[in-house]
Structures are given as C-alpha cells and as structure tokens.
Tab-separated table of C-alpha atoms in Angstrom:
chain	number	residue	atom	x	y	z
A	12	MET	CA	10.579	21.287	-37.962
A	13	ALA	CA	9.564	24.539	-36.545
A	14	THR	CA	10.000	24.876	-32.509
A	15	ALA	CA	6.976	26.305	-30.520
A	16	GLU	CA	8.672	29.556	-30.400
A	17	GLU	CA	8.678	29.865	-33.827
A	18	THR	CA	5.113	28.604	-34.473
A	19	GLY	CA	4.117	31.295	-31.745
A	20	GLY	CA	3.401	28.604	-29.186
A	21	ALA	CA	1.368	26.134	-31.466
A	22	GLU	CA	2.830	22.655	-30.336
A	23	ALA	CA	5.547	20.343	-31.852
A	24	GLN	CA	4.441	18.162	-34.343
A	25	PRO	CA	7.057	15.321	-34.346
A	26	TRP	CA	4.984	13.531	-37.423
A	27	ALA	CA	6.615	14.433	-40.905
A	28	GLU	CA	7.855	11.532	-40.807
A	29	VAL	CA	4.094	9.703	-41.247
A	30	THR	CA	2.830	9.134	-44.562
A	31	PRO	CA	0.529	9.112	-46.515
A	32	ASP	CA	-0.882	12.677	-45.733
A	33	ALA	CA	-4.416	10.117	-44.577
A	34	ALA	CA	-1.960	8.491	-42.333
A	35	ARG	CA	-1.218	11.497	-40.500
A	36	ARG	CA	-3.990	13.098	-40.215
A	37	LEU	CA	-5.238	9.807	-38.261
A	38	LEU	CA	-2.217	9.429	-35.852
A	39	MET	CA	-2.595	13.535	-35.000
A	40	ALA	CA	-6.276	12.860	-34.513
A	41	ALA	CA	-5.596	9.761	-31.912
A	42	VAL	CA	-3.087	11.999	-30.170
A	43	GLU	CA	-6.001	14.116	-29.586
A	44	ALA	CA	-8.155	12.235	-28.614
A	45	PHE	CA	-6.322	10.037	-26.637
A	46	ALA	CA	-5.034	13.356	-24.182
A	47	GLU	CA	-8.669	14.780	-24.125
A	48	ARG	CA	-10.290	11.169	-23.478
A	49	GLY	CA	-7.860	8.636	-22.413
A	50	TYR	CA	-6.936	5.616	-24.535
A	51	HIS	CA	-9.518	3.392	-22.931
A	52	ALA	CA	-12.430	5.787	-23.686
A	53	THR	CA	-11.573	5.996	-27.404
A	54	THR	CA	-12.476	4.580	-29.908
A	55	THR	CA	-11.224	3.649	-33.685
A	56	ARG	CA	-14.743	5.420	-34.686
A	57	ASP	CA	-14.088	8.698	-32.465
A	58	ILE	CA	-10.239	8.897	-34.563
A	59	ALA	CA	-11.779	8.663	-37.908
A	60	GLY	CA	-14.440	11.261	-37.229
A	61	ARG	CA	-11.860	13.475	-35.708
A	62	ALA	CA	-9.863	13.236	-38.996
A	63	GLY	CA	-12.783	13.787	-41.535
A	64	MET	CA	-12.848	10.343	-42.143
A	65	SER	CA	-14.414	6.858	-42.228
A	66	PRO	CA	-13.956	3.805	-39.929
A	67	ALA	CA	-13.221	1.933	-42.777
A	68	ALA	CA	-10.619	4.281	-44.393
A	69	LEU	CA	-8.716	4.256	-40.890
A	70	TYR	CA	-8.417	0.446	-41.340
A	71	ILE	CA	-6.561	0.912	-44.461
A	72	HIS	CA	-3.710	2.449	-42.458
A	73	TYR	CA	-4.277	0.964	-38.895
A	74	LYS	CA	-5.436	-2.067	-38.122
A	75	THR	CA	-5.973	-1.663	-34.350
A	76	LYS	CA	-6.144	1.398	-31.656
A	77	GLU	CA	-3.402	0.099	-30.055
A	78	GLU	CA	-1.436	-0.180	-33.318
A	79	LEU	CA	-1.644	4.188	-33.018
A	80	LEU	CA	-0.591	4.535	-30.037
A	81	HIS	CA	2.357	1.885	-30.607
A	82	ARG	CA	3.149	4.188	-33.555
A	83	ILE	CA	2.530	7.526	-31.923
A	84	SER	CA	4.885	5.991	-28.878
A	85	ARG	CA	7.313	5.279	-30.725
A	86	ILE	CA	7.816	8.094	-33.204
A	87	GLY	CA	7.566	10.187	-29.928
A	88	HIS	CA	10.618	8.014	-28.063
A	89	GLU	CA	12.454	8.248	-31.376
A	90	LYS	CA	12.668	12.040	-31.488
A	91	ALA	CA	13.236	12.315	-27.402
A	92	LEU	CA	16.087	9.929	-28.567
A	93	GLU	CA	17.361	12.165	-31.573
A	94	ILE	CA	17.379	15.427	-29.419
A	95	LEU	CA	19.606	13.435	-26.885
A	96	ARG	CA	21.832	12.354	-28.498
A	97	THR	CA	22.699	15.177	-30.735
A	98	ALA	CA	23.164	17.111	-27.332
A	99	ALA	CA	25.700	14.169	-26.086
A	100	ARG	CA	27.464	14.519	-29.095
A	101	ARG	CA	28.003	17.607	-30.106
A	102	GLU	CA	31.351	19.512	-29.474
A	103	GLY	CA	31.690	20.857	-26.272
A	104	THR	CA	32.485	20.311	-22.358
A	105	ALA	CA	30.429	17.860	-20.177
A	106	THR	CA	28.739	21.134	-18.932
A	107	GLU	CA	27.772	22.795	-22.222
A	108	ARG	CA	26.587	19.340	-23.366
A	109	LEU	CA	24.276	18.671	-20.477
A	110	ALA	CA	22.918	22.152	-19.888
A	111	ASP	CA	22.164	21.665	-23.907
A	112	ALA	CA	20.770	18.239	-23.435
A	113	VAL	CA	18.020	19.769	-20.502
A	114	SER	CA	17.009	23.064	-22.339
A	115	SER	CA	16.243	20.654	-25.435
A	116	PHE	CA	14.146	18.494	-23.931
A	117	VAL	CA	12.910	20.561	-22.018
A	118	ARG	CA	11.667	22.913	-25.084
A	119	TRP	CA	10.503	19.731	-26.473
A	120	HIS	CA	8.046	18.448	-23.887
A	121	ALA	CA	6.503	21.955	-23.356
A	122	GLY	CA	5.932	22.463	-27.496
A	123	GLY	CA	4.941	18.736	-27.418
A	124	ARG	CA	2.903	18.646	-24.254
A	125	THR	CA	0.094	16.865	-25.560
A	126	VAL	CA	2.014	13.929	-27.355
A	127	ALA	CA	4.073	13.712	-24.295
A	128	ARG	CA	1.367	13.143	-21.927
A	129	VAL	CA	-0.208	10.414	-24.534
A	130	VAL	CA	3.270	9.131	-24.475
A	131	GLN	CA	4.263	8.985	-20.869
A	132	TYR	CA	1.029	8.302	-19.239
A	133	GLU	CA	-0.643	5.636	-21.634
A	134	LEU	CA	2.166	3.348	-21.761
A	135	ASP	CA	0.414	0.690	-19.640
A	136	SER	CA	-2.673	0.548	-22.059
A	137	LEU	CA	0.507	-0.567	-24.798
A	138	GLY	CA	0.367	-4.790	-25.756
A	139	PRO	CA	3.338	-6.428	-23.955
A	140	ASP	CA	5.855	-6.245	-27.365
A	141	ALA	CA	5.254	-2.885	-28.077
A	142	ARG	CA	6.275	-1.977	-24.350
A	143	ALA	CA	9.412	-4.241	-24.047
A	144	GLU	CA	10.420	-2.057	-27.809
A	145	ILE	CA	9.370	1.130	-26.248
A	146	ILE	CA	11.231	0.533	-22.800
A	147	ALA	CA	14.074	-0.696	-25.246
A	148	LEU	CA	14.128	2.688	-26.884
A	149	ARG	CA	13.940	4.321	-22.885
A	150	ARG	CA	17.080	2.873	-22.035
A	151	LYS	CA	18.902	4.446	-24.893
A	152	VAL	CA	17.501	7.843	-23.674
A	153	ASP	CA	18.898	7.052	-20.432
A	154	ALA	CA	21.837	6.050	-21.575
A	155	GLU	CA	22.977	9.233	-23.490
A	156	VAL	CA	22.056	11.501	-20.431
A	157	ARG	CA	23.952	9.113	-18.092
A	158	GLY	CA	27.072	9.161	-20.791
A	159	ILE	CA	26.821	12.930	-20.235
A	160	ILE	CA	26.999	12.963	-16.443
A	161	GLU	CA	29.717	9.956	-16.641
A	162	ASP	CA	31.982	12.380	-19.015
A	163	GLY	CA	31.449	15.421	-16.612
A	164	VAL	CA	32.573	12.983	-13.239
A	165	ALA	CA	35.776	11.837	-15.493
A	166	THR	CA	36.647	15.301	-16.490
A	167	GLY	CA	36.278	16.453	-12.793
A	168	GLU	CA	33.552	18.559	-14.362
A	169	PHE	CA	30.621	17.072	-12.027
A	170	ALA	CA	30.542	15.901	-8.773
A	171	VAL	CA	27.878	13.268	-8.488
A	172	PRO	CA	27.965	10.544	-5.838
A	173	ASP	CA	24.764	8.535	-7.672
A	174	VAL	CA	25.127	8.636	-11.457
A	175	ARG	CA	22.010	6.592	-12.274
A	176	GLY	CA	19.881	8.245	-9.644
A	177	THR	CA	20.856	11.511	-10.611
A	178	THR	CA	20.139	10.715	-13.979
A	179	LEU	CA	16.740	9.174	-13.290
A	180	ALA	CA	15.612	12.806	-11.676
A	181	VAL	CA	17.261	14.810	-14.679
A	182	LEU	CA	14.968	12.742	-17.307
A	183	SER	CA	11.678	12.763	-14.724
A	184	LEU	CA	12.489	16.969	-14.158
A	185	CYS	CA	12.220	17.500	-18.062
A	186	ILE	CA	9.512	14.678	-18.765
A	187	ASP	CA	7.160	16.559	-15.880
A	188	VAL	CA	7.077	19.835	-18.136
A	189	ALA	CA	4.707	18.243	-20.184
A	190	ARG	CA	2.224	17.405	-17.049
A	191	TRP	CA	2.530	21.300	-15.876
A	192	PHE	CA	3.751	23.552	-18.712
A	193	SER	CA	0.686	26.021	-19.937
A	194	LEU	CA	0.813	28.784	-22.497
A	195	ASP	CA	-1.314	30.641	-19.886
A	196	GLY	CA	1.795	30.369	-17.487
A	197	PRO	CA	4.659	33.010	-16.937
A	198	ARG	CA	7.324	31.178	-18.617
A	199	THR	CA	8.062	30.362	-22.257
A	200	PRO	CA	9.352	27.571	-23.154
A	201	ASP	CA	12.879	28.822	-23.711
A	202	GLU	CA	12.787	30.263	-20.481
A	203	VAL	CA	11.964	27.490	-18.196
A	204	GLY	CA	14.691	25.488	-20.878
A	205	ALA	CA	17.383	27.930	-19.323
A	206	LEU	CA	16.453	27.648	-15.555
A	207	TYR	CA	16.327	23.659	-15.862
A	208	ALA	CA	19.430	23.565	-17.339
A	209	ASP	CA	20.679	25.859	-14.549
A	210	LEU	CA	18.776	23.808	-11.979
A	211	VAL	CA	20.713	20.458	-13.133
A	212	LEU	CA	24.169	22.155	-13.717
A	213	ARG	CA	23.620	22.702	-9.677
A	214	MET	CA	22.219	19.001	-9.251
A	215	VAL	CA	25.468	17.569	-11.427
A	216	GLY	CA	28.161	19.928	-8.436
A	217	ALA	CA	28.917	21.834	-11.793
A	218	GLY	CA	31.136	24.970	-11.916
A	219	LYS	CA	32.374	24.749	-8.194
B	20	MET	CA	-1.490	6.063	8.848
B	21	ALA	CA	1.665	3.529	7.892
B	22	THR	CA	3.755	4.182	5.433
B	23	ALA	CA	4.539	2.149	2.308
B	24	GLU	CA	7.768	0.916	3.953
B	25	GLU	CA	6.085	0.290	7.477
B	26	THR	CA	3.422	-1.951	5.222
B	27	GLY	CA	5.951	-3.678	3.052
B	28	GLY	CA	5.620	-2.043	-0.368
B	29	ALA	CA	1.390	-1.658	-0.307
B	30	GLU	CA	0.209	1.536	-1.182
B	31	ALA	CA	-0.169	4.512	1.658
B	32	GLN	CA	-4.414	4.970	1.533
B	33	PRO	CA	-5.258	8.173	2.879
B	34	TRP	CA	-9.341	7.442	3.324
B	35	ALA	CA	-8.905	6.777	6.570
B	36	GLU	CA	-11.144	9.962	7.163
B	37	VAL	CA	-13.859	8.896	4.696
B	38	THR	CA	-17.137	7.312	6.474
B	39	PRO	CA	-18.964	5.248	6.698
B	40	ASP	CA	-17.126	2.014	5.251
B	41	ALA	CA	-19.558	2.046	2.231
B	42	ALA	CA	-18.148	5.284	1.120
B	43	ARG	CA	-14.473	4.475	1.546
B	44	ARG	CA	-15.105	1.311	-0.343
B	45	LEU	CA	-16.327	3.116	-3.023
B	46	LEU	CA	-13.676	6.010	-3.499
B	47	MET	CA	-10.818	3.246	-3.257
B	48	ALA	CA	-12.738	1.373	-5.981
B	49	ALA	CA	-12.930	4.275	-7.875
B	50	VAL	CA	-9.184	5.607	-7.483
B	51	GLU	CA	-8.296	1.769	-9.249
B	52	ALA	CA	-10.925	1.968	-12.206
B	53	PHE	CA	-9.597	5.592	-13.013
B	54	ALA	CA	-5.894	4.434	-12.659
B	55	GLU	CA	-6.319	1.454	-15.151
B	56	ARG	CA	-8.894	2.716	-17.533
B	57	GLY	CA	-8.700	6.403	-16.971
B	58	TYR	CA	-11.934	8.661	-15.827
B	59	HIS	CA	-13.795	8.578	-18.889
B	60	ALA	CA	-13.336	5.095	-19.458
B	61	THR	CA	-14.926	4.365	-16.178
B	62	THR	CA	-18.702	4.165	-15.440
B	63	THR	CA	-20.427	4.335	-11.985
B	64	ARG	CA	-21.591	1.119	-12.649
B	65	ASP	CA	-17.867	-0.058	-13.043
B	66	ILE	CA	-17.000	1.379	-9.711
B	67	ALA	CA	-19.974	-0.030	-7.859
B	68	GLY	CA	-19.222	-3.723	-9.124
B	69	ARG	CA	-15.542	-3.070	-8.052
B	70	ALA	CA	-16.709	-2.342	-4.851
B	71	GLY	CA	-18.898	-5.141	-4.551
B	72	MET	CA	-22.460	-3.037	-4.941
B	73	SER	CA	-25.103	-2.014	-6.705
B	74	PRO	CA	-25.549	1.457	-8.755
B	75	ALA	CA	-28.001	2.441	-6.492
B	76	ALA	CA	-25.911	1.831	-3.618
B	77	LEU	CA	-23.365	4.140	-4.886
B	78	TYR	CA	-25.956	7.006	-5.715
B	79	ILE	CA	-26.314	6.729	-1.848
B	80	HIS	CA	-22.938	8.305	-1.217
B	81	TYR	CA	-22.061	9.857	-4.236
B	82	LYS	CA	-24.490	11.834	-6.989
B	83	THR	CA	-22.269	11.315	-9.856
B	84	LYS	CA	-18.569	10.292	-11.033
B	85	GLU	CA	-17.234	13.689	-11.213
B	86	GLU	CA	-18.189	13.862	-7.411
B	87	LEU	CA	-16.348	10.829	-6.726
B	88	LEU	CA	-12.792	12.338	-8.718
B	89	HIS	CA	-13.412	15.759	-6.670
B	90	ARG	CA	-13.715	13.938	-3.393
B	91	ILE	CA	-10.673	11.926	-4.425
B	92	SER	CA	-8.812	15.040	-5.533
B	93	ARG	CA	-9.502	17.148	-2.487
B	94	ILE	CA	-7.827	14.311	0.035
B	95	GLY	CA	-4.917	13.763	-1.852
B	96	HIS	CA	-4.294	17.547	-2.279
B	97	GLU	CA	-5.063	17.834	1.468
B	98	LYS	CA	-3.015	15.564	2.488
B	99	ALA	CA	-0.110	16.369	0.351
B	100	LEU	CA	-0.822	20.324	1.788
B	101	GLU	CA	-0.525	18.514	5.265
B	102	ILE	CA	2.963	16.478	4.758
B	103	LEU	CA	4.722	19.819	3.400
B	104	ARG	CA	2.861	21.822	6.217
B	105	THR	CA	4.535	19.746	8.791
B	106	ALA	CA	8.122	19.785	7.176
B	107	ALA	CA	7.944	23.867	6.731
B	108	ARG	CA	6.699	24.414	10.370
B	109	ARG	CA	8.820	22.015	12.093
B	110	GLU	CA	12.051	23.300	14.348
B	111	GLY	CA	14.947	23.326	12.614
B	112	THR	CA	17.047	25.099	9.645
B	113	ALA	CA	15.943	25.875	6.440
B	114	THR	CA	18.233	23.449	5.569
B	115	GLU	CA	16.489	20.757	7.657
B	116	ARG	CA	13.425	21.522	6.878
B	117	LEU	CA	13.504	21.294	2.920
B	118	ALA	CA	15.135	18.522	2.878
B	119	ASP	CA	12.182	16.989	5.446
B	120	ALA	CA	10.083	18.352	3.013
B	121	VAL	CA	11.144	16.447	-0.179
B	122	SER	CA	11.630	13.516	1.523
B	123	SER	CA	8.321	13.154	3.223
B	124	PHE	CA	6.330	14.501	-0.387
B	125	VAL	CA	8.311	11.817	-2.240
B	126	ARG	CA	8.105	8.736	-0.072
B	127	TRP	CA	3.977	9.970	-0.149
B	128	HIS	CA	4.706	9.957	-4.029
B	129	ALA	CA	6.141	6.455	-4.119
B	130	GLY	CA	4.055	4.738	-1.625
B	131	GLY	CA	0.615	6.509	-2.815
B	132	ARG	CA	1.171	6.302	-6.686
B	133	THR	CA	-1.769	5.077	-7.881
B	134	VAL	CA	-3.956	7.727	-6.223
B	135	ALA	CA	-0.963	10.797	-7.235
B	136	ARG	CA	-1.651	9.282	-10.776
B	137	VAL	CA	-5.180	9.717	-10.694
B	138	VAL	CA	-4.911	13.174	-8.881
B	139	GLN	CA	-2.414	14.687	-11.506
B	140	TYR	CA	-3.472	13.434	-14.834
B	141	GLU	CA	-7.384	13.799	-14.273
B	142	LEU	CA	-7.305	17.191	-13.036
B	143	ASP	CA	-8.806	18.395	-16.491
B	144	SER	CA	-11.536	15.740	-16.072
B	145	LEU	CA	-12.940	18.228	-13.002
B	146	GLY	CA	-15.764	20.724	-13.693
B	147	PRO	CA	-15.061	24.563	-13.327
B	148	ASP	CA	-15.968	24.844	-9.722
B	149	ALA	CA	-13.993	21.420	-8.304
B	150	ARG	CA	-11.188	22.503	-10.367
B	151	ALA	CA	-10.940	26.253	-8.942
B	152	GLU	CA	-11.411	24.723	-5.318
B	153	ILE	CA	-7.905	21.988	-6.099
B	154	ILE	CA	-6.217	24.667	-7.591
B	155	ALA	CA	-6.584	27.122	-4.511
B	156	LEU	CA	-5.159	23.903	-2.438
B	157	ARG	CA	-2.164	23.656	-5.144
B	158	ARG	CA	-1.201	27.372	-4.363
B	159	LYS	CA	-1.556	26.584	-0.750
B	160	VAL	CA	1.034	23.637	-1.456
B	161	ASP	CA	3.053	25.533	-3.882
B	162	ALA	CA	3.494	28.428	-0.951
B	163	GLU	CA	4.931	25.783	1.713
B	164	VAL	CA	7.697	25.010	-0.395
B	165	ARG	CA	8.243	28.549	-1.627
B	166	GLY	CA	8.624	29.886	2.386
B	167	ILE	CA	10.951	27.320	2.913
B	168	ILE	CA	13.617	28.059	-0.201
B	169	GLU	CA	12.531	32.140	0.930
B	170	ASP	CA	13.447	31.050	4.882
B	171	GLY	CA	17.064	29.744	3.567
B	172	VAL	CA	17.274	32.880	0.984
B	173	ALA	CA	17.304	35.139	4.212
B	174	THR	CA	19.370	33.328	6.613
B	175	GLY	CA	22.164	32.895	3.872
B	176	GLU	CA	21.656	29.110	3.681
B	177	PHE	CA	20.510	28.985	-0.145
B	178	ALA	CA	21.574	30.851	-3.087
B	179	VAL	CA	18.418	30.735	-5.250
B	180	PRO	CA	18.469	33.303	-8.381
B	181	ASP	CA	14.405	32.617	-9.149
B	182	VAL	CA	12.591	30.834	-5.753
B	183	ARG	CA	9.692	30.787	-7.711
B	184	GLY	CA	10.655	28.550	-10.748
B	185	THR	CA	12.455	26.532	-8.298
B	186	THR	CA	9.585	26.116	-6.204
B	187	LEU	CA	8.338	24.717	-9.149
B	188	ALA	CA	11.139	22.659	-10.016
B	189	VAL	CA	10.908	21.054	-6.968
B	190	LEU	CA	7.116	20.230	-6.427
B	191	SER	CA	7.832	18.511	-9.758
B	192	LEU	CA	10.581	16.238	-9.385
B	193	CYS	CA	8.468	15.187	-6.443
B	194	ILE	CA	5.381	14.497	-8.301
B	195	ASP	CA	6.634	12.796	-11.148
B	196	VAL	CA	7.741	10.097	-8.712
B	197	ALA	CA	4.375	8.761	-9.263
B	198	ARG	CA	4.684	8.256	-12.751
B	199	TRP	CA	7.958	6.133	-12.681
B	200	PHE	CA	8.020	4.907	-9.322
B	201	SER	CA	7.757	0.642	-9.038
B	202	LEU	CA	8.167	-1.624	-6.471
B	203	ASP	CA	9.709	-3.719	-8.973
B	204	GLY	CA	12.825	-0.488	-9.279
B	205	PRO	CA	15.926	-0.431	-7.785
B	206	ARG	CA	14.940	1.708	-4.958
B	207	THR	CA	12.780	2.046	-1.531
B	208	PRO	CA	10.800	4.977	-1.512
B	209	ASP	CA	13.139	6.009	1.377
B	210	GLU	CA	16.240	5.873	-0.972
B	211	VAL	CA	14.611	7.878	-3.392
B	212	GLY	CA	13.201	10.015	-0.391
B	213	ALA	CA	16.582	10.651	0.501
B	214	LEU	CA	18.406	10.766	-3.148
B	215	TYR	CA	16.120	13.822	-3.780
B	216	ALA	CA	16.601	15.451	-0.691
B	217	ASP	CA	20.129	15.622	-1.598
B	218	LEU	CA	19.687	16.725	-5.097
B	219	VAL	CA	16.992	19.891	-4.186
B	220	LEU	CA	19.433	21.057	-1.729
B	221	ARG	CA	21.950	21.086	-4.195
B	222	MET	CA	19.664	22.974	-6.533
B	223	VAL	CA	19.308	25.524	-4.094
B	224	GLY	CA	23.037	26.112	-3.327
B	225	ALA	CA	22.981	25.008	0.568
B	226	GLY	CA	25.910	24.033	2.150
B	227	LYS	CA	28.360	26.074	0.015
C-alpha cells in the first residue's frame, strides 16, 4: 500500500483486504460519516447514500451499523499491530527498533488520521463483545512496544524506571498525532516521525 | 476548586463561574450529552431534558446548541491557559516550572477527562468565528509551554534541537491523557502527573 507521502498526502487506506468492492466502498463511506458526524449521528441510510447504494444493498454486507464500526476498528488495530510487530521483530538494536516503531506508527497515524480518529474516539460505541476483542488487540499492540523497551533495558541501551508507564506514554504520543496532524501544518508525516523517534529515544534514556 | 484527588476521583468541573445556576446545569448536561453521544447526535431537547428543564427554559440561556459548545470550549481553554500560565510564571528554574506545568496539566486532563474530550474532539463542530477564537486561545496555551522550554535552553538547563516540535509533543502527551485515563486504571492522576513530568524532562534533556 502506498504511504501518505507516496500518494502526495492522501490518507492511507488499509481496506485493500475488504472484498467485494461494494463492502469496501461501504466501509470507507462509514469511516467518512463517523469522522464527520460521529457514530451516533450517522444512520446506515447515510452510509449507503455516501457509497451511492441503497440501504437494502448495505444490509447484504453489514447487518448493523455497529458491525461496520467493529470491522473498521478491527482492521485498524490489526494494521497497527502489524506495523509495530514488523518494527519490533526486525534485525537491529533496541534503539534502532524503537526508533523504527515510533516513526512508522506516527506516519501511519498522520497518514490515516481519519480512520485513526474513528477507531480511537468511538471505542465506547462498540458493544461489549466487540469491545473485548478490540481491547485484546490493544494489549498485543502494547506488548510489542513494551518488548522493545524491555530489550533495551536488558542490553543496557535504555534506562527506564517505569517500563509500563513509559510504554503507555510512547503509544499515547503516537496515537494523538491523529488528533492534531494536518496537511496544512508545517511538517510532513516523515518529519513528525523523525522528531518523535528522537523524543522517544530521549524518554528511554538511549545513547547516554 | 477541588482537584480530582481531593474529591475522591470525581471529575473536576470548571463551571463555578457560570451563573445563574440554571445556565450552569445546562452546560454540565451538554458536556455529558456531547461526551456520550457526540455533538451532532445531541439535540437541545436532550440537553434540557438531562438538566430537568424544558427546551423553552434552555433558550433563555443559550440560543443554539453551538453556543453551548462554544461556551464549554472557551471555559475549558481558559482554564488550561490559567493552569499553564500559573506554572510558567511561578518562581523557580525552568526545570521546576516545566515539571509543574506538565504535572498540573496532566492532573487536569485526568480529572476533567469528559470535558477535555468534548473540547478536543468537537473542535471541528464549531462555526468559523468560534473556532478562530478557540484557536487563538490554543496559541496562547502553546506559547506558555514554549516559553518555559526557551527559558531552559537559554539557561543551559535544556538541550532541545526543535523547540516548536517539542512543545507540540509535550502538549499532545498531556492532552491525550483525557483519552486513555480511567479511574479503574492502575494510576492516580497524581501518579500520571509525576511520571509525565519525568518523561518530559528527559525529552528536553534536563539534568544532563
């Protein structure tokens, strides 16, 4: 998939795996509608309309509005996990892997900010089962970053008094990029990624 | 005003200045409704109902739903500015003032997370004039933190290659506390404040 930079700033869309085409169009329409108006103010009729389809055509693919949000949230979290897992498991020192994890995760949140906002801010709109599934995915996301920090502490590269708290702060810093990032701002996703990688290495006391 | 800790974890309410009592009750009802259902899914009738009042009684105090959001957002941002200004202008080294600014700002976002979420996530729901006013307040918030960092660079306490970018990251880290903080979590607002003050001092290279 093209990154935001490769496509000149268009948002990264992690929906290639969604088939058939109609199901994918509906999912992308739902992301737009949820981001603009919020989950509760959006109807399945709105979503079908944005995708140029009838409500009846929507129900072939998704039984409820919640099913759309659940699907969006699962795909978003699986992509986040894949990005961090790739960085965590590559060759290299903990310092290199943490810098890679942070810069990739930031670029993704800048490039896919509309999706990321829906996924982050509408978590409470999911029903209990869907929410439990997503929270389990979030624990795995967390564990990838914590693993890199623990590796760096073990090798003596990092000095971190509170590994869990620092992991939380690192992820939080990256996730909040989706809130404030704008293509009209002075920095590209790559530049924010590089800045944040440097700040996070300072947080873990790397290179001292 | 009592902090979240002093009130045993209840959320900090910055509404003491809103009078008369009916106007304050409506504002608090609006915060709850916007946080639960989103701005666009909330009607003035919902808000009046939550406050135990009639829609006609609401219109005495607020002409539109947007006026409620604008008032909430202005009060929230003025309070944020007051917190950071107090920390920035107290006696002490830049290191002490930055630690104070971060821990106070974090405690406020943890304690007032419902208000903070509405203020942060519904910014795009404001009309152009209200939005411009809030953005001007945000620039002042930003300038307070940037000022402390610049002071620390000038005295040699901090080593910061990118002051603007670091200011953005510090504020972002504090603001995102409102998204993830939960009273069911393992840390109190005070503990998160202390952790984040330490992490931010590392980000600016303090104490090297």
